[in-house]
Short mmCIF file of C-alpha atoms in Angstrom, two decimals:
data_model
loop_
_atom_site.label_atom_id
_atom_site.label_comp_id
_atom_site.label_asym_id
_atom_site.label_seq_id
_atom_site.Cartn_x
_atom_site.Cartn_y
_atom_site.Cartn_z
CA MET A 1 210.05 -13.71 93.12
CA THR A 2 210.44 -10.08 94.22
CA THR A 3 212.66 -9.14 97.15
CA GLN A 4 211.21 -6.67 99.64
CA THR A 5 213.68 -3.98 100.65
CA ALA A 6 213.87 -2.29 104.05
CA LYS A 7 215.18 1.01 105.33
CA ARG A 8 215.57 3.20 108.41
CA ILE A 9 213.33 6.25 108.16
CA SER A 10 211.67 8.87 110.37
CA ILE A 11 208.05 8.82 111.48
CA ALA A 12 207.22 11.59 108.99
CA GLU A 13 208.69 9.50 106.17
CA ALA A 14 206.94 6.36 107.44
CA ILE A 15 203.58 8.16 107.37
CA ARG A 16 204.29 9.44 103.86
CA ASP A 17 205.17 5.93 102.70
CA ALA A 18 201.95 4.54 104.17
CA LEU A 19 199.85 7.21 102.47
CA ARG A 20 201.58 6.69 99.12
CA GLU A 21 201.27 2.90 99.22
CA GLU A 22 197.60 2.95 100.22
CA MET A 23 196.78 5.51 97.52
CA GLN A 24 198.55 3.32 94.96
CA ARG A 25 196.70 0.25 96.22
CA ASP A 26 193.20 1.75 96.44
CA GLU A 27 191.87 4.57 94.25
CA SER A 28 189.18 5.38 96.81
CA VAL A 29 191.84 6.71 99.21
CA PHE A 30 192.33 10.48 99.05
CA LEU A 31 193.81 13.18 101.27
CA MET A 32 192.28 16.44 102.45
CA GLY A 33 193.72 19.14 104.70
CA GLN A 34 195.33 22.54 104.97
CA ASP A 35 198.42 22.92 102.77
CA VAL A 36 198.65 19.20 101.99
CA GLY A 37 198.80 19.94 98.26
CA THR A 38 199.26 23.68 97.90
CA THR A 39 201.76 23.71 95.05
CA PRO A 40 204.16 21.23 93.47
CA GLY A 41 207.32 21.27 95.54
CA GLY A 42 205.47 22.61 98.60
CA TRP A 43 205.79 21.47 102.17
CA GLY A 44 203.06 18.85 102.03
CA GLY A 45 201.33 19.98 105.20
CA PRO A 46 202.81 21.66 108.27
CA PHE A 47 205.07 18.70 109.06
CA THR A 48 205.86 17.53 105.49
CA THR A 49 204.07 14.19 105.85
CA CYS A 50 202.31 14.69 102.48
CA LYS A 51 205.35 16.09 100.67
CA GLY A 52 205.48 14.99 97.02
CA LEU A 53 202.07 13.30 96.99
CA VAL A 54 200.28 16.02 95.01
CA GLU A 55 202.86 15.62 92.22
CA GLU A 56 202.24 11.87 92.11
CA PHE A 57 198.47 11.71 92.55
CA GLY A 58 197.19 15.14 91.48
CA ARG A 59 194.91 17.63 93.16
CA GLU A 60 191.80 15.48 92.85
CA ARG A 61 193.27 13.04 95.38
CA VAL A 62 195.44 15.44 97.40
CA ARG A 63 192.92 18.14 98.12
CA ASN A 64 193.77 21.44 99.72
CA SER A 65 191.11 22.78 102.07
CA PRO A 66 190.12 26.13 103.53
CA ILE A 67 191.07 26.89 107.14
CA SER A 68 187.93 25.18 108.41
CA GLU A 69 188.16 21.97 110.38
CA LYS A 70 184.37 21.58 110.19
CA ALA A 71 184.57 21.64 106.39
CA ILE A 72 187.46 19.15 106.28
CA VAL A 73 185.87 16.57 108.58
CA GLY A 74 182.33 17.09 107.31
CA ALA A 75 183.39 16.59 103.69
CA CYS A 76 185.46 13.53 104.55
CA ALA A 77 182.69 11.94 106.63
CA GLY A 78 180.24 12.41 103.75
CA ALA A 79 182.71 11.00 101.23
CA ALA A 80 183.34 7.99 103.48
CA MET A 81 179.62 7.29 103.73
CA LEU A 82 179.49 7.21 99.92
CA GLY A 83 182.28 4.66 99.55
CA MET A 84 185.50 6.66 99.60
CA ARG A 85 188.33 6.23 102.13
CA PRO A 86 189.41 9.77 103.01
CA VAL A 87 192.41 10.65 105.15
CA CYS A 88 191.83 14.10 106.61
CA GLU A 89 194.46 16.15 108.38
CA ILE A 90 194.19 19.12 110.70
CA GLN A 91 197.27 21.14 111.52
CA TYR A 92 197.12 20.74 115.30
CA SER A 93 195.11 18.39 117.49
CA ASP A 94 193.94 21.42 119.52
CA PHE A 95 191.68 22.27 116.59
CA ILE A 96 189.74 19.04 117.05
CA PHE A 97 187.29 21.04 119.13
CA CYS A 98 186.27 23.01 116.05
CA CYS A 99 184.85 19.85 114.44
CA MET A 100 183.59 17.79 117.36
CA ASP A 101 180.04 17.74 116.00
CA GLU A 102 181.21 16.18 112.73
CA LEU A 103 183.39 13.67 114.57
CA VAL A 104 181.20 12.76 117.54
CA ASN A 105 177.67 13.14 116.18
CA ILE A 106 178.22 12.10 112.56
CA ALA A 107 181.33 9.97 111.97
CA ALA A 108 181.18 8.04 115.25
CA LYS A 109 177.42 7.44 115.31
CA MET A 110 176.35 7.00 111.69
CA LYS A 111 176.85 3.24 111.47
CA SER A 112 174.75 2.72 114.58
CA MET A 113 172.10 5.25 113.62
CA SER A 114 171.69 3.71 110.16
CA ALA A 115 171.52 0.12 111.47
CA GLY A 116 174.73 -0.66 109.60
CA ALA A 117 173.63 0.80 106.26
CA TYR A 118 176.42 3.39 106.35
CA SER A 119 180.00 3.01 107.50
CA VAL A 120 182.40 5.91 107.84
CA PRO A 121 185.85 4.51 106.93
CA MET A 122 187.83 7.70 107.39
CA VAL A 123 191.14 8.47 109.10
CA PHE A 124 191.52 11.70 111.08
CA ARG A 125 195.23 12.64 111.39
CA ALA A 126 196.24 15.19 114.03
CA PRO A 127 199.67 16.36 115.26
CA THR A 128 199.53 16.39 119.06
CA GLY A 129 201.60 17.25 122.13
CA ALA A 130 203.58 20.20 123.46
CA SER A 131 206.45 21.66 121.43
CA GLN A 132 206.94 25.27 122.59
CA ARG A 133 204.03 26.58 120.51
CA GLY A 134 201.80 27.90 123.29
CA ALA A 135 198.58 26.83 124.96
CA GLN A 136 196.45 26.56 121.80
CA HIS A 137 198.98 24.41 119.92
CA ALA A 138 200.16 22.08 122.68
CA GLN A 139 197.33 19.96 124.04
CA SER A 140 197.12 16.17 124.07
CA PRO A 141 193.40 15.48 123.56
CA GLU A 142 193.69 11.76 122.86
CA GLY A 143 191.87 10.99 126.09
CA PHE A 144 188.86 13.08 124.98
CA MET A 145 188.24 10.68 122.11
CA MET A 146 188.29 7.61 124.39
CA HIS A 147 184.91 8.86 125.56
CA VAL A 148 183.38 8.54 122.07
CA PRO A 149 181.94 5.11 121.24
CA GLY A 150 182.22 4.34 117.55
CA VAL A 151 185.74 5.63 116.86
CA LYS A 152 189.15 4.05 117.22
CA VAL A 153 192.08 5.99 118.72
CA VAL A 154 195.60 5.20 117.52
CA CYS A 155 198.87 6.79 118.70
CA PRO A 156 202.16 5.52 117.17
CA ALA A 157 205.52 6.25 118.77
CA THR A 158 207.98 4.68 116.31
CA PRO A 159 208.39 4.71 112.51
CA TYR A 160 207.53 1.00 112.25
CA ASP A 161 204.29 1.46 114.18
CA ALA A 162 203.43 4.69 112.37
CA LYS A 163 203.55 3.01 108.98
CA GLY A 164 201.88 -0.24 110.01
CA LEU A 165 199.13 1.37 112.07
CA LEU A 166 198.29 4.01 109.45
CA LYS A 167 197.91 1.38 106.74
CA SER A 168 195.65 -0.62 109.06
CA ALA A 169 193.66 2.50 109.91
CA ILE A 170 193.06 3.37 106.25
CA ARG A 171 191.71 -0.13 105.62
CA ASP A 172 189.50 -0.12 108.72
CA ASP A 173 185.78 0.40 108.24
CA ALA A 174 185.46 2.56 111.38
CA PRO A 175 186.53 6.18 111.77
CA VAL A 176 190.06 6.18 113.21
CA MET A 177 191.59 9.08 115.14
CA PHE A 178 195.31 8.95 114.36
CA PHE A 179 197.40 11.12 116.70
CA GLU A 180 201.04 11.89 115.86
CA HIS A 181 203.35 13.65 118.33
CA LYS A 182 204.95 16.70 116.80
CA LEU A 183 208.31 16.01 118.47
CA LEU A 184 208.52 12.48 117.08
CA TYR A 185 208.29 13.29 113.38
CA GLY A 186 212.09 13.39 112.97
CA GLY A 187 213.66 15.51 110.23
CA MET A 188 211.27 18.09 108.82
CA GLY A 189 212.36 18.01 105.18
CA GLY A 190 213.67 21.55 105.14
CA HIS A 191 210.92 22.96 107.40
CA ARG A 192 211.60 22.80 111.16
CA LYS A 193 214.59 20.90 112.52
CA ASP A 194 213.82 21.01 116.25
CA ALA A 195 212.25 17.57 116.47
CA VAL A 196 213.40 14.85 118.82
CA ASN A 197 214.49 11.90 116.74
CA PRO A 198 212.41 8.79 117.39
CA VAL A 199 213.88 5.42 118.27
CA PHE A 200 214.81 3.79 114.97
CA ASP A 201 214.16 0.39 116.45
CA ARG A 202 213.98 -1.67 113.28
CA ASP A 203 214.08 -1.55 109.51
CA ILE A 204 210.85 -0.46 107.83
CA PRO A 205 209.91 -2.67 104.87
CA ASP A 206 208.75 -1.18 101.60
CA GLY A 207 205.30 -2.41 100.72
CA GLU A 208 202.97 -4.42 102.93
CA LEU A 209 203.29 -3.70 106.64
CA LEU A 210 200.21 -3.93 108.83
CA VAL A 211 200.25 -3.44 112.61
CA PRO A 212 196.98 -4.48 114.28
CA ILE A 213 194.96 -1.75 115.95
CA GLY A 214 194.28 -2.46 119.62
CA LYS A 215 197.46 -4.41 120.41
CA ALA A 216 200.02 -2.92 122.80
CA ASP A 217 203.73 -3.59 122.36
CA VAL A 218 206.28 -4.39 125.05
CA LYS A 219 209.11 -2.09 124.03
CA ARG A 220 211.32 -3.32 126.88
CA PRO A 221 210.70 -6.41 129.03
CA GLY A 222 211.26 -6.21 132.78
CA LYS A 223 210.28 -7.83 136.06
CA ASP A 224 210.20 -5.16 138.78
CA VAL A 225 207.78 -2.45 137.61
CA THR A 226 205.47 -1.79 134.66
CA LEU A 227 205.68 1.54 132.83
CA VAL A 228 202.61 2.16 130.66
CA THR A 229 203.38 4.80 128.03
CA LEU A 230 202.12 6.37 124.81
CA LEU A 231 203.57 8.59 122.07
CA ARG A 232 206.45 10.69 123.43
CA THR A 233 206.33 9.12 126.90
CA VAL A 234 207.33 5.82 125.28
CA HIS A 235 210.76 7.33 124.69
CA MET A 236 210.83 8.92 128.12
CA GLY A 237 209.97 5.54 129.60
CA LEU A 238 212.73 3.78 127.67
CA THR A 239 215.31 6.34 128.77
CA ALA A 240 214.09 6.13 132.37
CA ALA A 241 214.23 2.33 132.24
CA GLU A 242 217.88 2.38 131.14
CA ARG A 243 218.78 4.73 133.99
CA LEU A 244 216.85 2.59 136.47
CA ALA A 245 218.61 -0.54 135.24
CA ALA A 246 221.92 0.99 136.27
CA GLU A 247 220.51 1.05 139.82
CA GLY A 248 219.26 -2.53 139.69
CA ILE A 249 215.59 -1.82 138.91
CA ASP A 250 214.24 -3.76 135.93
CA ALA A 251 211.37 -1.82 134.32
CA GLU A 252 209.02 -3.19 131.67
CA VAL A 253 207.95 -0.51 129.17
CA ILE A 254 204.59 -0.99 127.45
CA ASP A 255 203.67 1.16 124.45
CA LEU A 256 199.87 1.11 124.29
CA ARG A 257 199.88 2.20 120.59
CA SER A 258 196.05 2.33 120.68
CA LEU A 259 193.67 3.77 123.26
CA LEU A 260 190.46 2.51 121.62
CA PRO A 261 190.45 -0.42 121.65
CA LEU A 262 192.66 -0.56 124.75
CA ASP A 263 194.80 -3.67 125.18
CA ARG A 264 193.83 -4.38 128.77
CA ASP A 265 195.17 -7.93 128.59
CA ALA A 266 198.73 -6.71 127.95
CA ILE A 267 198.58 -4.32 130.90
CA LEU A 268 197.07 -6.93 133.22
CA ALA A 269 199.65 -9.53 132.24
CA SER A 270 202.52 -7.15 132.91
CA VAL A 271 201.22 -5.98 136.29
CA ALA A 272 200.58 -9.59 137.31
CA LYS A 273 204.31 -10.17 136.72
CA THR A 274 205.76 -6.99 138.23
CA GLY A 275 203.25 -6.04 140.92
CA ARG A 276 203.94 -2.35 140.38
CA LEU A 277 202.51 0.17 137.90
CA VAL A 278 203.59 3.66 136.83
CA ILE A 279 201.59 5.38 134.07
CA ALA A 280 203.28 8.15 132.08
CA GLU A 281 201.18 10.39 129.83
CA GLU A 282 201.31 13.88 128.37
CA ASP A 283 197.61 14.43 128.92
CA THR A 284 196.58 16.28 132.07
CA LEU A 285 196.43 14.23 135.26
CA THR A 286 192.70 14.68 135.91
CA LEU A 287 190.70 12.29 133.71
CA GLY A 288 193.57 11.62 131.31
CA TRP A 289 193.73 8.23 129.63
CA GLY A 290 195.95 7.06 132.47
CA ALA A 291 192.97 7.21 134.80
CA GLU A 292 191.27 4.51 132.72
CA VAL A 293 194.38 2.33 132.86
CA ALA A 294 194.59 2.78 136.62
CA ALA A 295 190.88 1.98 137.01
CA THR A 296 191.32 -1.20 134.96
CA ILE A 297 194.10 -2.45 137.23
CA ALA A 298 192.26 -1.44 140.41
CA ASP A 299 189.16 -3.26 139.19
CA GLU A 300 190.70 -6.40 137.71
CA ALA A 301 194.18 -6.85 139.19
CA PHE A 302 194.17 -5.26 142.64
CA PRO A 303 195.53 -8.39 144.39
CA SER A 304 198.58 -8.30 142.09
CA LEU A 305 199.65 -4.86 143.30
CA LYS A 306 202.50 -4.68 145.81
CA LYS A 307 202.34 -0.88 145.98
CA PRO A 308 199.86 1.87 144.98
CA ILE A 309 199.54 2.87 141.32
CA LYS A 310 201.45 6.03 140.41
CA ARG A 311 200.70 8.43 137.55
CA VAL A 312 203.09 10.90 135.93
CA ALA A 313 201.24 13.42 133.77
CA THR A 314 201.01 17.04 132.73
CA MET A 315 199.87 19.42 135.47
CA ASP A 316 196.24 20.52 135.31
CA VAL A 317 197.05 23.89 133.74
CA PRO A 318 197.03 25.32 130.20
CA ILE A 319 200.40 24.60 128.59
CA PRO A 320 202.64 27.67 129.12
CA PHE A 321 204.44 29.30 126.20
CA ALA A 322 207.70 30.00 128.03
CA PRO A 323 210.01 27.00 127.42
CA HIS A 324 211.11 26.64 131.06
CA LEU A 325 207.51 26.72 132.28
CA GLU A 326 206.38 24.25 129.63
CA ALA A 327 209.13 21.87 130.71
CA HIS A 328 208.08 22.31 134.34
CA VAL A 329 204.47 21.19 133.79
CA LEU A 330 205.19 18.27 131.43
CA PRO A 331 206.23 14.74 132.37
CA ASN A 332 209.88 13.80 131.94
CA GLU A 333 212.36 11.03 132.69
CA ASP A 334 213.25 12.37 136.13
CA LYS A 335 209.60 12.43 137.21
CA ILE A 336 209.10 8.87 135.94
CA ILE A 337 212.19 7.66 137.82
CA ALA A 338 211.04 9.38 141.00
CA ALA A 339 207.63 7.71 140.73
CA VAL A 340 209.21 4.30 140.22
CA LYS A 341 211.58 4.69 143.17
CA GLY A 342 208.65 5.81 145.32
CA ILE A 343 207.01 2.38 144.99
CA MET A 344 210.04 0.10 145.06
#
């Protein structure tokens, strides 16, 4: 009998482990993106998540691409239709708009348009969120993809979830949009060191670890108010909850983990218990994913509410480049605490 080992690692390392293990398990899995396999000893992509994989698997399976998101996604969608399981990566989620035709009109629709003859089992990885890189490298477009039937949208906030969800995404027969917050990667392997360390909440096992897509996770149980969070706001919510606890307010923190499918049952169950809901997201306030969560509660759990729903989100402006202005428009722990206290 073999003994499975476990370790504490960053999200970047957890993603790398998931890619390596799935490539070892299934020869149809390959990677494509900008700088993912430039040279042996290279960075392995802009955030080092593919570091070392080209040395192990070669350039046939770790394929460097031109600076063309349309080419990356179009090639991967075609390969997926022919039986491969590509994992494509773009350098920033802002560049998703350069390949929306390939994502929305090909990958998302092909199974339906072909009456099931073709599936598109591809994973689309995209670093997301603001990190002092300016308006064109700071958006959080996860909510855009909720409006696209045929894709799944996954957003891990911890190393455990990053590894387990990515392995599940690679094995899924649908196209999966896999968003990773730039400030949650952890150590950058010699590249950038300005990342916020994620919560190392548990040991990460080597080998098989699958987290189901579409299941939210209660990161902190509570009875007075529900905080619905995603990606970086998970950590803001946890910090806010600890500060609120010191004042006698017991907040439950839900990490959605997936937006499509959305775990409405978990949200409904929590609000039925607490009677109060605060939604914290880095997307803009108008038509962000939080609006869908709020609509779900208003439609299905209105009698449970003791107070109005509150949303904490990014202001409806392009993300500023100046650090103090960026911080001003983004959500933070203080804004979450203020929203909670406003409905207690």
